[in-house]
Structures are given as structure tokens and as C-alpha cells.
PDB file of C-alpha atoms in Angstrom:
ATOM      1  CA  UNK U   1      24.041 -20.650  -6.936  1.00  0.00           C
ATOM      2  CA  UNK U   2      25.377 -18.178  -5.359  1.00  0.00           C
ATOM      3  CA  UNK U   3      28.042 -19.887  -3.639  1.00  0.00           C
ATOM      4  CA  UNK U   4      27.970 -19.653   0.511  1.00  0.00           C
ATOM      5  CA  UNK U   5      24.097 -18.557   0.600  1.00  0.00           C
ATOM      6  CA  UNK U   6      21.507 -20.612   1.711  1.00  0.00           C
ATOM      7  CA  UNK U   7      18.544 -21.813  -0.600  1.00  0.00           C
ATOM      8  CA  UNK U   8      15.951 -19.381   0.794  1.00  0.00           C
ATOM      9  CA  UNK U   9      18.704 -16.382  -0.237  1.00  0.00           C
ATOM     10  CA  UNK U  10      19.007 -17.768  -3.057  1.00  0.00           C
ATOM     11  CA  UNK U  11      15.390 -17.442  -4.213  1.00  0.00           C
ATOM     12  CA  UNK U  12      15.012 -13.757  -2.380  1.00  0.00           C
ATOM     13  CA  UNK U  13      18.195 -13.070  -4.063  1.00  0.00           C
ATOM     14  CA  UNK U  14      16.517 -14.298  -7.452  1.00  0.00           C
ATOM     15  CA  UNK U  15      13.486 -12.152  -6.751  1.00  0.00           C
ATOM     16  CA  UNK U  16      15.548  -9.277  -6.101  1.00  0.00           C
ATOM     17  CA  UNK U  17      17.039  -9.808  -9.994  1.00  0.00           C
ATOM     18  CA  UNK U  18      13.843 -10.197 -11.472  1.00  0.00           C
ATOM     19  CA  UNK U  19      11.434  -7.791  -9.818  1.00  0.00           C
ATOM     20  CA  UNK U  20      10.940  -4.165 -11.575  1.00  0.00           C
ATOM     21  CA  UNK U  21       8.797  -3.329  -9.305  1.00  0.00           C
ATOM     22  CA  UNK U  22       9.258   0.539  -7.702  1.00  0.00           C
ATOM     23  CA  UNK U  23      11.986   2.593  -8.320  1.00  0.00           C
ATOM     24  CA  UNK U  24      15.869   1.231  -8.621  1.00  0.00           C
ATOM     25  CA  UNK U  25      16.323   3.103  -5.487  1.00  0.00           C
ATOM     26  CA  UNK U  26      13.150   1.107  -3.395  1.00  0.00           C
ATOM     27  CA  UNK U  27      14.815  -1.731  -4.704  1.00  0.00           C
ATOM     28  CA  UNK U  28      17.961  -1.452  -3.706  1.00  0.00           C
ATOM     29  CA  UNK U  29      16.868  -0.119  -0.094  1.00  0.00           C
ATOM     30  CA  UNK U  30      15.011  -3.589   0.278  1.00  0.00           C
ATOM     31  CA  UNK U  31      17.355  -5.777  -0.895  1.00  0.00           C
ATOM     32  CA  UNK U  32      19.574  -5.853   1.362  1.00  0.00           C
ATOM     33  CA  UNK U  33      16.717  -6.321   4.363  1.00  0.00           C
ATOM     34  CA  UNK U  34      15.370  -8.893   2.860  1.00  0.00           C
ATOM     35  CA  UNK U  35      18.637 -10.710   2.631  1.00  0.00           C
ATOM     36  CA  UNK U  36      19.245 -10.313   5.827  1.00  0.00           C
ATOM     37  CA  UNK U  37      15.559 -11.533   7.016  1.00  0.00           C
ATOM     38  CA  UNK U  38      16.419 -14.746   4.733  1.00  0.00           C
ATOM     39  CA  UNK U  39      19.840 -15.431   6.200  1.00  0.00           C
ATOM     40  CA  UNK U  40      18.260 -15.479   9.842  1.00  0.00           C
ATOM     41  CA  UNK U  41      15.066 -17.095   9.662  1.00  0.00           C
ATOM     42  CA  UNK U  42      16.353 -20.319   6.979  1.00  0.00           C
ATOM     43  CA  UNK U  43      19.058 -20.600  10.179  1.00  0.00           C
ATOM     44  CA  UNK U  44      16.084 -20.679  12.908  1.00  0.00           C
ATOM     45  CA  UNK U  45      13.996 -21.868  11.084  1.00  0.00           C
ATOM     46  CA  UNK U  46      15.374 -24.408   8.336  1.00  0.00           C
ATOM     47  CA  UNK U  47      12.942 -22.564   5.711  1.00  0.00           C
ATOM     48  CA  UNK U  48      14.432 -23.332   2.684  1.00  0.00           C
ATOM     49  CA  UNK U  49      11.009 -22.391   0.078  1.00  0.00           C
ATOM     50  CA  UNK U  50      10.337 -18.727   0.123  1.00  0.00           C
ATOM     51  CA  UNK U  51       6.534 -19.534  -1.136  1.00  0.00           C
ATOM     52  CA  UNK U  52       6.225 -21.427   2.567  1.00  0.00           C
ATOM     53  CA  UNK U  53       7.167 -18.064   4.544  1.00  0.00           C
ATOM     54  CA  UNK U  54       4.087 -17.592   6.760  1.00  0.00           C
ATOM     55  CA  UNK U  55       3.655 -15.225   9.621  1.00  0.00           C
ATOM     56  CA  UNK U  56       5.180 -16.544  12.579  1.00  0.00           C
ATOM     57  CA  UNK U  57       8.672 -16.356  10.772  1.00  0.00           C
ATOM     58  CA  UNK U  58       8.233 -12.248  10.166  1.00  0.00           C
ATOM     59  CA  UNK U  59       6.520 -12.306  13.854  1.00  0.00           C
ATOM     60  CA  UNK U  60      10.113 -14.072  15.316  1.00  0.00           C
ATOM     61  CA  UNK U  61      12.538 -11.884  13.092  1.00  0.00           C
ATOM     62  CA  UNK U  62      10.581  -8.700  14.384  1.00  0.00           C
ATOM     63  CA  UNK U  63      10.998 -10.175  17.638  1.00  0.00           C
ATOM     64  CA  UNK U  64      14.562 -10.676  17.308  1.00  0.00           C
ATOM     65  CA  UNK U  65      14.936  -6.927  15.582  1.00  0.00           C
ATOM     66  CA  UNK U  66      13.750  -5.678  18.721  1.00  0.00           C
ATOM     67  CA  UNK U  67      16.183  -7.734  20.806  1.00  0.00           C
ATOM     68  CA  UNK U  68      19.157  -6.153  18.942  1.00  0.00           C
ATOM     69  CA  UNK U  69      17.648  -3.097  20.336  1.00  0.00           C
ATOM     70  CA  UNK U  70      17.130  -1.356  17.049  1.00  0.00           C
ATOM     71  CA  UNK U  71      15.015   1.666  16.343  1.00  0.00           C
ATOM     72  CA  UNK U  72      11.444   0.854  15.566  1.00  0.00           C
ATOM     73  CA  UNK U  73      12.165   2.412  12.095  1.00  0.00           C
ATOM     74  CA  UNK U  74      14.537  -0.153  11.062  1.00  0.00           C
ATOM     75  CA  UNK U  75      12.622  -2.344  12.438  1.00  0.00           C
ATOM     76  CA  UNK U  76       9.185  -1.834  10.733  1.00  0.00           C
ATOM     77  CA  UNK U  77      11.591  -0.430   7.357  1.00  0.00           C
ATOM     78  CA  UNK U  78      13.101  -4.162   7.535  1.00  0.00           C
ATOM     79  CA  UNK U  79       9.127  -5.677   7.678  1.00  0.00           C
ATOM     80  CA  UNK U  80       8.433  -3.580   4.887  1.00  0.00           C
ATOM     81  CA  UNK U  81      11.303  -5.023   3.254  1.00  0.00           C
ATOM     82  CA  UNK U  82       9.804  -8.803   3.868  1.00  0.00           C
ATOM     83  CA  UNK U  83       6.192  -7.815   2.165  1.00  0.00           C
ATOM     84  CA  UNK U  84       8.591  -6.203  -0.625  1.00  0.00           C
ATOM     85  CA  UNK U  85      10.197  -9.186  -1.715  1.00  0.00           C
ATOM     86  CA  UNK U  86       6.967 -11.880  -0.515  1.00  0.00           C
ATOM     87  CA  UNK U  87       4.559  -9.423  -2.777  1.00  0.00           C
ATOM     88  CA  UNK U  88       6.933  -9.786  -5.599  1.00  0.00           C
ATOM     89  CA  UNK U  89       8.046 -13.216  -5.578  1.00  0.00           C
ATOM     90  CA  UNK U  90       5.760 -16.407  -7.454  1.00  0.00           C
ATOM     91  CA  UNK U  91       3.821 -18.844  -6.054  1.00  0.00           C
ATOM     92  CA  UNK U  92       3.391 -17.976  -2.010  1.00  0.00           C
ATOM     93  CA  UNK U  93       1.171 -19.773  -0.260  1.00  0.00           C
ATOM     94  CA  UNK U  94       0.556 -17.398   3.366  1.00  0.00           C
ATOM     95  CA  UNK U  95      -0.298 -13.936   3.018  1.00  0.00           C
ATOM     96  CA  UNK U  96       1.644 -12.133   5.312  1.00  0.00           C
ATOM     97  CA  UNK U  97      -0.077  -9.612   7.743  1.00  0.00           C
ATOM     98  CA  UNK U  98       0.432  -6.221   8.262  1.00  0.00           C
ATOM     99  CA  UNK U  99       2.339  -4.860  10.892  1.00  0.00           C
ATOM    100  CA  UNK U 100      -0.668  -4.156  13.424  1.00  0.00           C
ATOM    101  CA  UNK U 101      -1.920  -7.814  13.172  1.00  0.00           C
ATOM    102  CA  UNK U 102       1.689  -9.482  13.624  1.00  0.00           C
ATOM    103  CA  UNK U 103       1.587  -7.486  17.225  1.00  0.00           C
ATOM    104  CA  UNK U 104      -1.739  -8.680  17.868  1.00  0.00           C
ATOM    105  CA  UNK U 105      -1.433 -11.982  17.471  1.00  0.00           C
ATOM    106  CA  UNK U 106       2.659 -13.131  18.319  1.00  0.00           C
ATOM    107  CA  UNK U 107       1.966 -10.384  21.138  1.00  0.00           C
ATOM    108  CA  UNK U 108       4.671  -7.837  20.961  1.00  0.00           C
ATOM    109  CA  UNK U 109       4.823  -4.055  20.289  1.00  0.00           C
ATOM    110  CA  UNK U 110       6.575  -2.325  17.854  1.00  0.00           C
ATOM    111  CA  UNK U 111       6.740   1.415  19.801  1.00  0.00           C
ATOM    112  CA  UNK U 112       5.511   4.198  17.580  1.00  0.00           C
ATOM    113  CA  UNK U 113       8.030   6.198  15.389  1.00  0.00           C
ATOM    114  CA  UNK U 114       8.027   9.976  15.661  1.00  0.00           C
ATOM    115  CA  UNK U 115       7.092  10.240  11.965  1.00  0.00           C
ATOM    116  CA  UNK U 116       6.166  13.861  11.318  1.00  0.00           C
ATOM    117  CA  UNK U 117       9.956  15.577  11.131  1.00  0.00           C
ATOM    118  CA  UNK U 118       8.442  19.069  10.602  1.00  0.00           C
ATOM    119  CA  UNK U 119       7.495  20.895   7.205  1.00  0.00           C
ATOM    120  CA  UNK U 120       9.263  19.914   4.370  1.00  0.00           C
ATOM    121  CA  UNK U 121       7.296  22.229   1.524  1.00  0.00           C
ATOM    122  CA  UNK U 122       8.591  25.549  -0.262  1.00  0.00           C
ATOM    123  CA  UNK U 123       7.396  29.305  -0.066  1.00  0.00           C
ATOM    124  CA  UNK U 124       6.120  30.690  -3.567  1.00  0.00           C
ATOM    125  CA  UNK U 125       9.188  32.937  -3.196  1.00  0.00           C
ATOM    126  CA  UNK U 126      11.838  29.984  -2.914  1.00  0.00           C
ATOM    127  CA  UNK U 127       9.743  28.332  -5.656  1.00  0.00           C
ATOM    128  CA  UNK U 128       9.968  31.192  -8.037  1.00  0.00           C
ATOM    129  CA  UNK U 129      13.883  32.085  -7.101  1.00  0.00           C
ATOM    130  CA  UNK U 130      14.620  28.119  -7.913  1.00  0.00           C
ATOM    131  CA  UNK U 131      12.683  28.651 -11.315  1.00  0.00           C
ATOM    132  CA  UNK U 132      15.046  31.778 -11.975  1.00  0.00           C
ATOM    133  CA  UNK U 133      18.184  29.764 -11.293  1.00  0.00           C
ATOM    134  CA  UNK U 134      17.774  26.762 -13.869  1.00  0.00           C
ATOM    135  CA  UNK U 135      16.694  29.637 -15.999  1.00  0.00           C
ATOM    136  CA  UNK U 136      19.912  31.124 -16.040  1.00  0.00           C
ATOM    137  CA  UNK U 137      22.084  28.285 -16.006  1.00  0.00           C
ATOM    138  CA  UNK U 138      20.031  26.614 -18.797  1.00  0.00           C
ATOM    139  CA  UNK U 139      20.850  29.866 -21.145  1.00  0.00           C
ATOM    140  CA  UNK U 140      23.656  30.382 -19.919  1.00  0.00           C
ATOM    141  CA  UNK U 141      25.519  27.079 -20.176  1.00  0.00           C
ATOM    142  CA  UNK U 142      22.686  26.188 -23.320  1.00  0.00           C
ATOM    143  CA  UNK U 143      24.475  23.407 -24.698  1.00  0.00           C
ATOM    144  CA  UNK U 144      26.193  21.214 -21.303  1.00  0.00           C
ATOM    145  CA  UNK U 145      25.324  18.983 -19.427  1.00  0.00           C
ATOM    146  CA  UNK U 146      24.485  21.578 -16.280  1.00  0.00           C
ATOM    147  CA  UNK U 147      21.864  22.909 -18.991  1.00  0.00           C
ATOM    148  CA  UNK U 148      19.999  19.972 -19.604  1.00  0.00           C
ATOM    149  CA  UNK U 149      19.881  18.944 -15.773  1.00  0.00           C
ATOM    150  CA  UNK U 150      18.321  22.637 -15.282  1.00  0.00           C
ATOM    151  CA  UNK U 151      15.698  21.930 -17.724  1.00  0.00           C
ATOM    152  CA  UNK U 152      15.175  18.496 -16.454  1.00  0.00           C
ATOM    153  CA  UNK U 153      15.002  19.726 -13.205  1.00  0.00           C
ATOM    154  CA  UNK U 154      12.851  22.422 -14.094  1.00  0.00           C
ATOM    155  CA  UNK U 155       9.775  20.391 -15.574  1.00  0.00           C
ATOM    156  CA  UNK U 156      10.145  17.806 -13.051  1.00  0.00           C
ATOM    157  CA  UNK U 157       9.756  19.987 -10.141  1.00  0.00           C
ATOM    158  CA  UNK U 158       6.368  21.489 -12.146  1.00  0.00           C
ATOM    159  CA  UNK U 159       5.384  17.353 -12.096  1.00  0.00           C
ATOM    160  CA  UNK U 160       6.318  16.963  -8.549  1.00  0.00           C
ATOM    161  CA  UNK U 161       4.285  20.502  -7.224  1.00  0.00           C
ATOM    162  CA  UNK U 162       1.479  20.568  -9.457  1.00  0.00           C
ATOM    163  CA  UNK U 163       0.474  16.667  -9.671  1.00  0.00           C
ATOM    164  CA  UNK U 164       2.269  15.553  -6.767  1.00  0.00           C
ATOM    165  CA  UNK U 165       5.037  13.220  -8.108  1.00  0.00           C
ATOM    166  CA  UNK U 166       7.652  11.408  -6.340  1.00  0.00           C
ATOM    167  CA  UNK U 167      11.257  12.195  -8.245  1.00  0.00           C
ATOM    168  CA  UNK U 168      11.374   8.880  -9.663  1.00  0.00           C
ATOM    169  CA  UNK U 169       7.728   9.051 -11.112  1.00  0.00           C
ATOM    170  CA  UNK U 170       8.646  12.024 -12.799  1.00  0.00           C
ATOM    171  CA  UNK U 171      12.238  11.420 -14.010  1.00  0.00           C
ATOM    172  CA  UNK U 172      11.171   7.868 -14.902  1.00  0.00           C
ATOM    173  CA  UNK U 173       8.102   9.245 -17.459  1.00  0.00           C
ATOM    174  CA  UNK U 174       7.908   7.848 -20.922  1.00  0.00           C
ATOM    175  CA  UNK U 175       7.173   8.855 -23.940  1.00  0.00           C
ATOM    176  CA  UNK U 176       4.307   6.541 -24.850  1.00  0.00           C
ATOM    177  CA  UNK U 177       2.804   7.481 -20.686  1.00  0.00           C
ATOM    178  CA  UNK U 178       2.760  10.940 -21.739  1.00  0.00           C
ATOM    179  CA  UNK U 179       0.927  10.827 -25.298  1.00  0.00           C
ATOM    180  CA  UNK U 180      -1.362   8.490 -23.315  1.00  0.00           C
ATOM    181  CA  UNK U 181      -1.757  11.715 -20.965  1.00  0.00           C
ATOM    182  CA  UNK U 182      -2.391  14.201 -23.579  1.00  0.00           C
ATOM    183  CA  UNK U 183      -4.875  12.279 -25.340  1.00  0.00           C
ATOM    184  CA  UNK U 184      -6.616  11.192 -22.012  1.00  0.00           C
ATOM    185  CA  UNK U 185      -6.337  14.297 -19.912  1.00  0.00           C
ATOM    186  CA  UNK U 186      -4.933  11.328 -17.117  1.00  0.00           C
ATOM    187  CA  UNK U 187      -1.210  10.888 -16.412  1.00  0.00           C
ATOM    188  CA  UNK U 188      -0.705   7.156 -15.831  1.00  0.00           C
ATOM    189  CA  UNK U 189       1.792   5.946 -13.473  1.00  0.00           C
ATOM    190  CA  UNK U 190       2.999   1.952 -13.622  1.00  0.00           C
ATOM    191  CA  UNK U 191       5.666   0.090 -11.632  1.00  0.00           C
ATOM    192  CA  UNK U 192       7.833   3.409 -11.420  1.00  0.00           C
ATOM    193  CA  UNK U 193       5.968   4.024  -8.146  1.00  0.00           C
ATOM    194  CA  UNK U 194       6.849   3.636  -5.075  1.00  0.00           C
ATOM    195  CA  UNK U 195       6.247   0.051  -3.734  1.00  0.00           C
ATOM    196  CA  UNK U 196       4.972  -0.887  -7.079  1.00  0.00           C
ATOM    197  CA  UNK U 197       1.768   0.914  -6.341  1.00  0.00           C
ATOM    198  CA  UNK U 198      -0.055   2.496 -10.142  1.00  0.00           C
ATOM    199  CA  UNK U 199      -2.165   5.368  -9.845  1.00  0.00           C
ATOM    200  CA  UNK U 200      -3.750   7.525 -12.278  1.00  0.00           C
ATOM    201  CA  UNK U 201      -3.041  11.049 -11.793  1.00  0.00           C
ATOM    202  CA  UNK U 202      -5.172  14.344 -13.435  1.00  0.00           C
ATOM    203  CA  UNK U 203      -2.916  16.551 -15.698  1.00  0.00           C
ATOM    204  CA  UNK U 204      -2.555  19.646 -14.818  1.00  0.00           C
ATOM    205  CA  UNK U 205      -2.058  22.439 -17.403  1.00  0.00           C
ATOM    206  CA  UNK U 206       1.422  22.991 -16.475  1.00  0.00           C
ATOM    207  CA  UNK U 207       2.074  19.240 -17.033  1.00  0.00           C
ATOM    208  CA  UNK U 208       0.322  19.524 -20.123  1.00  0.00           C
ATOM    209  CA  UNK U 209       2.949  22.174 -21.027  1.00  0.00           C
ATOM    210  CA  UNK U 210       6.076  20.433 -19.694  1.00  0.00           C
ATOM    211  CA  UNK U 211       5.095  17.218 -22.061  1.00  0.00           C
ATOM    212  CA  UNK U 212       3.814  18.590 -25.259  1.00  0.00           C
ATOM    213  CA  UNK U 213       7.621  19.926 -25.699  1.00  0.00           C
ATOM    214  CA  UNK U 214       9.219  16.996 -24.063  1.00  0.00           C
ATOM    215  CA  UNK U 215       7.878  14.605 -26.586  1.00  0.00           C
ATOM    216  CA  UNK U 216       9.152  16.886 -29.636  1.00  0.00           C
ATOM    217  CA  UNK U 217      13.028  15.641 -28.660  1.00  0.00           C
ATOM    218  CA  UNK U 218      12.501  12.220 -26.956  1.00  0.00           C
ATOM    219  CA  UNK U 219      12.298   9.197 -29.328  1.00  0.00           C
ATOM    220  CA  UNK U 220       9.663   5.902 -29.377  1.00  0.00           C
ATOM    221  CA  UNK U 221      10.650   4.030 -26.403  1.00  0.00           C
ATOM    222  CA  UNK U 222      12.182   6.631 -24.673  1.00  0.00           C
ATOM    223  CA  UNK U 223      11.898   8.207 -21.645  1.00  0.00           C
ATOM    224  CA  UNK U 224      11.335  12.263 -21.185  1.00  0.00           C
ATOM    225  CA  UNK U 225      14.064  12.871 -18.794  1.00  0.00           C
ATOM    226  CA  UNK U 226      16.966  10.118 -19.295  1.00  0.00           C
ATOM    227  CA  UNK U 227      19.217  10.511 -21.768  1.00  0.00           C
ATOM    228  CA  UNK U 228      20.764   8.110 -24.865  1.00  0.00           C
ATOM    229  CA  UNK U 229      22.547   5.533 -22.866  1.00  0.00           C
ATOM    230  CA  UNK U 230      22.039   7.051 -19.031  1.00  0.00           C
ATOM    231  CA  UNK U 231      21.096   4.493 -16.542  1.00  0.00           C
ATOM    232  CA  UNK U 232      17.714   5.382 -14.598  1.00  0.00           C
ATOM    233  CA  UNK U 233      18.607   5.832 -11.173  1.00  0.00           C
ATOM    234  CA  UNK U 234      21.697   7.790 -12.533  1.00  0.00           C
ATOM    235  CA  UNK U 235      19.343  10.235 -14.167  1.00  0.00           C
ATOM    236  CA  UNK U 236      17.204  10.655 -10.720  1.00  0.00           C
ATOM    237  CA  UNK U 237      20.818  11.321  -9.141  1.00  0.00           C
ATOM    238  CA  UNK U 238      21.579  14.082 -11.619  1.00  0.00           C
ATOM    239  CA  UNK U 239      18.043  15.547 -11.330  1.00  0.00           C
ATOM    240  CA  UNK U 240      18.428  15.648  -7.397  1.00  0.00           C
ATOM    241  CA  UNK U 241      22.002  16.339  -7.572  1.00  0.00           C
ATOM    242  CA  UNK U 242      21.033  19.684  -9.124  1.00  0.00           C
ATOM    243  CA  UNK U 243      18.850  20.721  -6.313  1.00  0.00           C
ATOM    244  CA  UNK U 244      21.507  20.142  -3.967  1.00  0.00           C
ATOM    245  CA  UNK U 245      24.271  22.343  -6.067  1.00  0.00           C
ATOM    246  CA  UNK U 246      21.816  25.423  -6.281  1.00  0.00           C
ATOM    247  CA  UNK U 247      19.378  24.635  -3.174  1.00  0.00           C
ATOM    248  CA  UNK U 248      20.522  27.719  -1.422  1.00  0.00           C
ATOM    249  CA  UNK U 249      20.727  30.481  -4.340  1.00  0.00           C
ATOM    250  CA  UNK U 250      16.679  29.868  -3.302  1.00  0.00           C
ATOM    251  CA  UNK U 251      16.291  29.383   0.286  1.00  0.00           C
ATOM    252  CA  UNK U 252      14.693  32.475   2.286  1.00  0.00           C
ATOM    253  CA  UNK U 253      14.377  32.820   6.065  1.00  0.00           C
ATOM    254  CA  UNK U 254      10.954  32.364   6.081  1.00  0.00           C
ATOM    255  CA  UNK U 255      11.322  29.356   4.044  1.00  0.00           C
ATOM    256  CA  UNK U 256      13.908  28.375   6.877  1.00  0.00           C
ATOM    257  CA  UNK U 257      11.660  29.083   9.755  1.00  0.00           C
ATOM    258  CA  UNK U 258       8.630  26.986   8.401  1.00  0.00           C
ATOM    259  CA  UNK U 259      10.809  24.271   7.599  1.00  0.00           C
ATOM    260  CA  UNK U 260      11.803  24.485  11.239  1.00  0.00           C
ATOM    261  CA  UNK U 261      10.904  21.742  13.517  1.00  0.00           C
ATOM    262  CA  UNK U 262      12.229  20.534  17.226  1.00  0.00           C
ATOM    263  CA  UNK U 263      12.768  16.247  18.126  1.00  0.00           C
ATOM    264  CA  UNK U 264      10.885  16.379  21.477  1.00  0.00           C
ATOM    265  CA  UNK U 265      12.847  13.206  22.434  1.00  0.00           C
ATOM    266  CA  UNK U 266      15.822  15.192  21.742  1.00  0.00           C
ATOM    267  CA  UNK U 267      15.124  18.753  22.852  1.00  0.00           C
ATOM    268  CA  UNK U 268      17.027  19.623  19.380  1.00  0.00           C
ATOM    269  CA  UNK U 269      15.824  22.062  16.264  1.00  0.00           C
ATOM    270  CA  UNK U 270      16.155  20.937  13.005  1.00  0.00           C
ATOM    271  CA  UNK U 271      15.524  22.086   9.797  1.00  0.00           C
ATOM    272  CA  UNK U 272      15.034  20.707   6.555  1.00  0.00           C
ATOM    273  CA  UNK U 273      16.632  21.159   3.056  1.00  0.00           C
ATOM    274  CA  UNK U 274      15.177  22.505  -0.022  1.00  0.00           C
ATOM    275  CA  UNK U 275      14.276  19.215  -1.622  1.00  0.00           C
ATOM    276  CA  UNK U 276      12.176  18.131  -4.625  1.00  0.00           C
ATOM    277  CA  UNK U 277      10.380  16.075  -2.499  1.00  0.00           C
ATOM    278  CA  UNK U 278      10.077  19.061  -0.954  1.00  0.00           C
ATOM    279  CA  UNK U 279       7.302  20.179  -3.827  1.00  0.00           C
ATOM    280  CA  UNK U 280       4.924  17.009  -3.413  1.00  0.00           C
ATOM    281  CA  UNK U 281       4.751  18.936   0.657  1.00  0.00           C
ATOM    282  CA  UNK U 282       2.712  21.668  -1.022  1.00  0.00           C
ATOM    283  CA  UNK U 283       1.298  19.872  -3.751  1.00  0.00           C
ATOM    284  CA  UNK U 284      -0.398  17.583  -1.087  1.00  0.00           C
ATOM    285  CA  UNK U 285      -0.959  20.547   1.699  1.00  0.00           C
ATOM    286  CA  UNK U 286      -2.782  22.120  -1.623  1.00  0.00           C
ATOM    287  CA  UNK U 287      -5.351  19.687  -2.104  1.00  0.00           C
ATOM    288  CA  UNK U 288      -6.144  18.696   1.608  1.00  0.00           C
ATOM    289  CA  UNK U 289      -6.938  22.801   1.705  1.00  0.00           C
ATOM    290  CA  UNK U 290      -9.107  22.598  -1.127  1.00  0.00           C
ATOM    291  CA  UNK U 291     -10.813  19.224   0.046  1.00  0.00           C
ATOM    292  CA  UNK U 292     -11.335  21.302   3.741  1.00  0.00           C
ATOM    293  CA  UNK U 293     -13.015  23.794   1.623  1.00  0.00           C
ATOM    294  CA  UNK U 294     -15.371  22.032   0.175  1.00  0.00           C
ATOM    295  CA  UNK U 295     -16.856  21.190   3.487  1.00  0.00           C
ATOM    296  CA  UNK U 296     -14.648  17.865   4.316  1.00  0.00           C
ATOM    297  CA  UNK U 297     -12.977  17.584   7.448  1.00  0.00           C
ATOM    298  CA  UNK U 298      -9.798  17.792   7.888  1.00  0.00           C
ATOM    299  CA  UNK U 299      -9.579  13.311   8.242  1.00  0.00           C
ATOM    300  CA  UNK U 300     -12.163  13.346   5.647  1.00  0.00           C
ATOM    301  CA  UNK U 301      -9.711  15.281   3.332  1.00  0.00           C
ATOM    302  CA  UNK U 302      -6.873  12.705   4.332  1.00  0.00           C
ATOM    303  CA  UNK U 303      -8.743   9.842   3.406  1.00  0.00           C
ATOM    304  CA  UNK U 304      -9.627  11.720   0.006  1.00  0.00           C
ATOM    305  CA  UNK U 305      -6.361  12.631  -1.035  1.00  0.00           C
ATOM    306  CA  UNK U 306      -4.317   9.924   0.236  1.00  0.00           C
ATOM    307  CA  UNK U 307      -5.383   7.526  -2.646  1.00  0.00           C
ATOM    308  CA  UNK U 308      -4.463  10.172  -5.208  1.00  0.00           C
ATOM    309  CA  UNK U 309      -0.858  10.388  -3.813  1.00  0.00           C
ATOM    310  CA  UNK U 310      -0.402   6.720  -3.968  1.00  0.00           C
ATOM    311  CA  UNK U 311      -1.187   5.718  -0.706  1.00  0.00           C
ATOM    312  CA  UNK U 312      -3.734   4.058   1.140  1.00  0.00           C
ATOM    313  CA  UNK U 313      -3.083   5.047   4.551  1.00  0.00           C
ATOM    314  CA  UNK U 314      -4.560   8.446   5.671  1.00  0.00           C
ATOM    315  CA  UNK U 315      -2.197   9.031   8.873  1.00  0.00           C
ATOM    316  CA  UNK U 316       0.593   9.560   6.357  1.00  0.00           C
ATOM    317  CA  UNK U 317      -1.123  12.172   4.466  1.00  0.00           C
ATOM    318  CA  UNK U 318      -0.513  13.902   8.495  1.00  0.00           C
ATOM    319  CA  UNK U 319       3.470  13.779   7.578  1.00  0.00           C
ATOM    320  CA  UNK U 320       3.138  15.854   4.510  1.00  0.00           C
ATOM    321  CA  UNK U 321       0.921  18.767   6.565  1.00  0.00           C
ATOM    322  CA  UNK U 322       3.810  18.739   8.655  1.00  0.00           C
ATOM    323  CA  UNK U 323       2.124  20.088  11.595  1.00  0.00           C
ATOM    324  CA  UNK U 324      -0.011  22.673   9.401  1.00  0.00           C
ATOM    325  CA  UNK U 325      -4.226  22.329   9.228  1.00  0.00           C
TER     326      UNK U 325
END
């Protein structure tokens, strides 16, 4: 047992020790928030067993956070952490309701979060320039760690742009997943998906080529982009760091203009940086447009695409549209 922790906190700690749902970054982010919630709930309600956690406990904690003048996003992130923890805990007796139901039943309101913070997509020129950068680094330092990171970054970017995969989802690709995808034409994303929500994605021609090359150098049981003795989250960090180190070489004035947005509350302009996640924006924008071209409305298109990219709500897709369409 961990000294100084309540019984509830110890149980939460155990959940995070054993669960592998979602990425390392997701688990790391949620653990702290879930532990803080467990600490408060155990003191306020004397709750000793995690399986007895109910809506009334979660709603009371949300009201407590509001009383601390925390930002709506912080409160919602904390509630997400509680649900993640509860979903991965064994033998729970109750279902934790969504935010809307909690607010209705327990008479409180979490203000709407301004979630659309401009566009994050790349221009075609920027993507082309960054691919040229990866080729240059890979060829000039062919045996170095920089060269390996350049090649990994290139292929992960292709997976993000042509299949809408998140950085962690692409980076943690296994040889088994690659072989299955090449055989079936469908790539199955498992526990590495955000919040542990699995999904299947049609294999793009570009990613087929990536997988065919990658499995040649990946041992059975191995991952395509995680080196031997390398931690998975270190591989993700390495790929994202390559982007940070080189993105200025690819950035264009038109791209910066496209990613500039104004916070209407602060009356201040911000410019989103080029990120690998921004290529997921490209994919989603292209997919929504494809569905609109088929005759669907913007709302219908968003409803179709949201399930393809691992979300269950169409309004999330509007974030990726970044004010477009």
C-alpha cells in the first residue's frame, strides 16, 4: 500500500498501474487528475471503494472545482479523467453519466469552452517542403539518429495525412498490425487509440507502400517506429521533436495566414504552429469535403467522418474544420 494515500486513491493508482488503454501521454495526463478527484471524494464522502463511485460524487466534485474558479476546460478534462479511470476499473456498480446529464440532474452549468482555435492544417507547399527536409536529413546523415528520426517522421506524417491517424497511433504501429492491414486492406487501431477507443481505417495506397517497406526491417513482435530498447513515449517525443526542429524550414506566409486566428475574448491574434497533428486536420477537411461533394450536408458529412477518426460527436469535427466550410 502507498503510505499516506486513502483507500480510494490506492485503488485509482492500481487502475493506472495495470491499464494500457490509450496512449502513454493520455494515461499520464489523466492519472494526476483522477488522483486529485479521488483525494477530494474520499475526504468529502468517506468513499472507500471505487466500485461504488456514482454520479453524485462526480457532480459534487465538478461543483467544487467550479468554486475554485478553474477554467471550464480544466473542469471538463478532470471529468474526462474520472470517466477514463472508472471505465478501466474492475467491477464497478454504476455508470457515470455524460457532462450534459450531470449538469441537468445536479443543477449546475459548465460554461461552453471556446474549442475552435483556428485552423491547424498544412498547405500543400508546406507539406512538400517538409518532405524535402526529411529526405535531405536522411541522406546527409544516413547512419545517425537524426536520419532515423527523419525517416520515421516522414512515414508517420504520411499516415496522419492520408489516413487521419494521430501521432501516437501511427508511431506505435506494430508489425502484426502492418501485416494484417496489407492482407485485408484495413488498418485496425487498437489500445493505442485515444481513450482506448479502437477503430478500423481503410488502408491508403501511400501507407500501403510505407508498411511494405517498414516490415522488412521490423522483427516479429516489434513496432515499426519504436527502436529496440526505446520506450514508446520516447519514440513519440522523438518524432514530434523532429517536427519542432525543422518546421520553420517548411513554413510559408500563406500557411501562417491560414493558421492565424483571433481570440474574441482577449481580442488577440494567435498563429498555430505546424504540427504532425495538423496533418490530421488536412485529412478530416478532405474527407468532409468528399462527403459534401456526394451531396451530403456539412452536418451529415461531419457525422460520417467523426466515427471514422475515432470520435462519437459531430461537433468535434467542426474543430478540425478550423472555421472552414
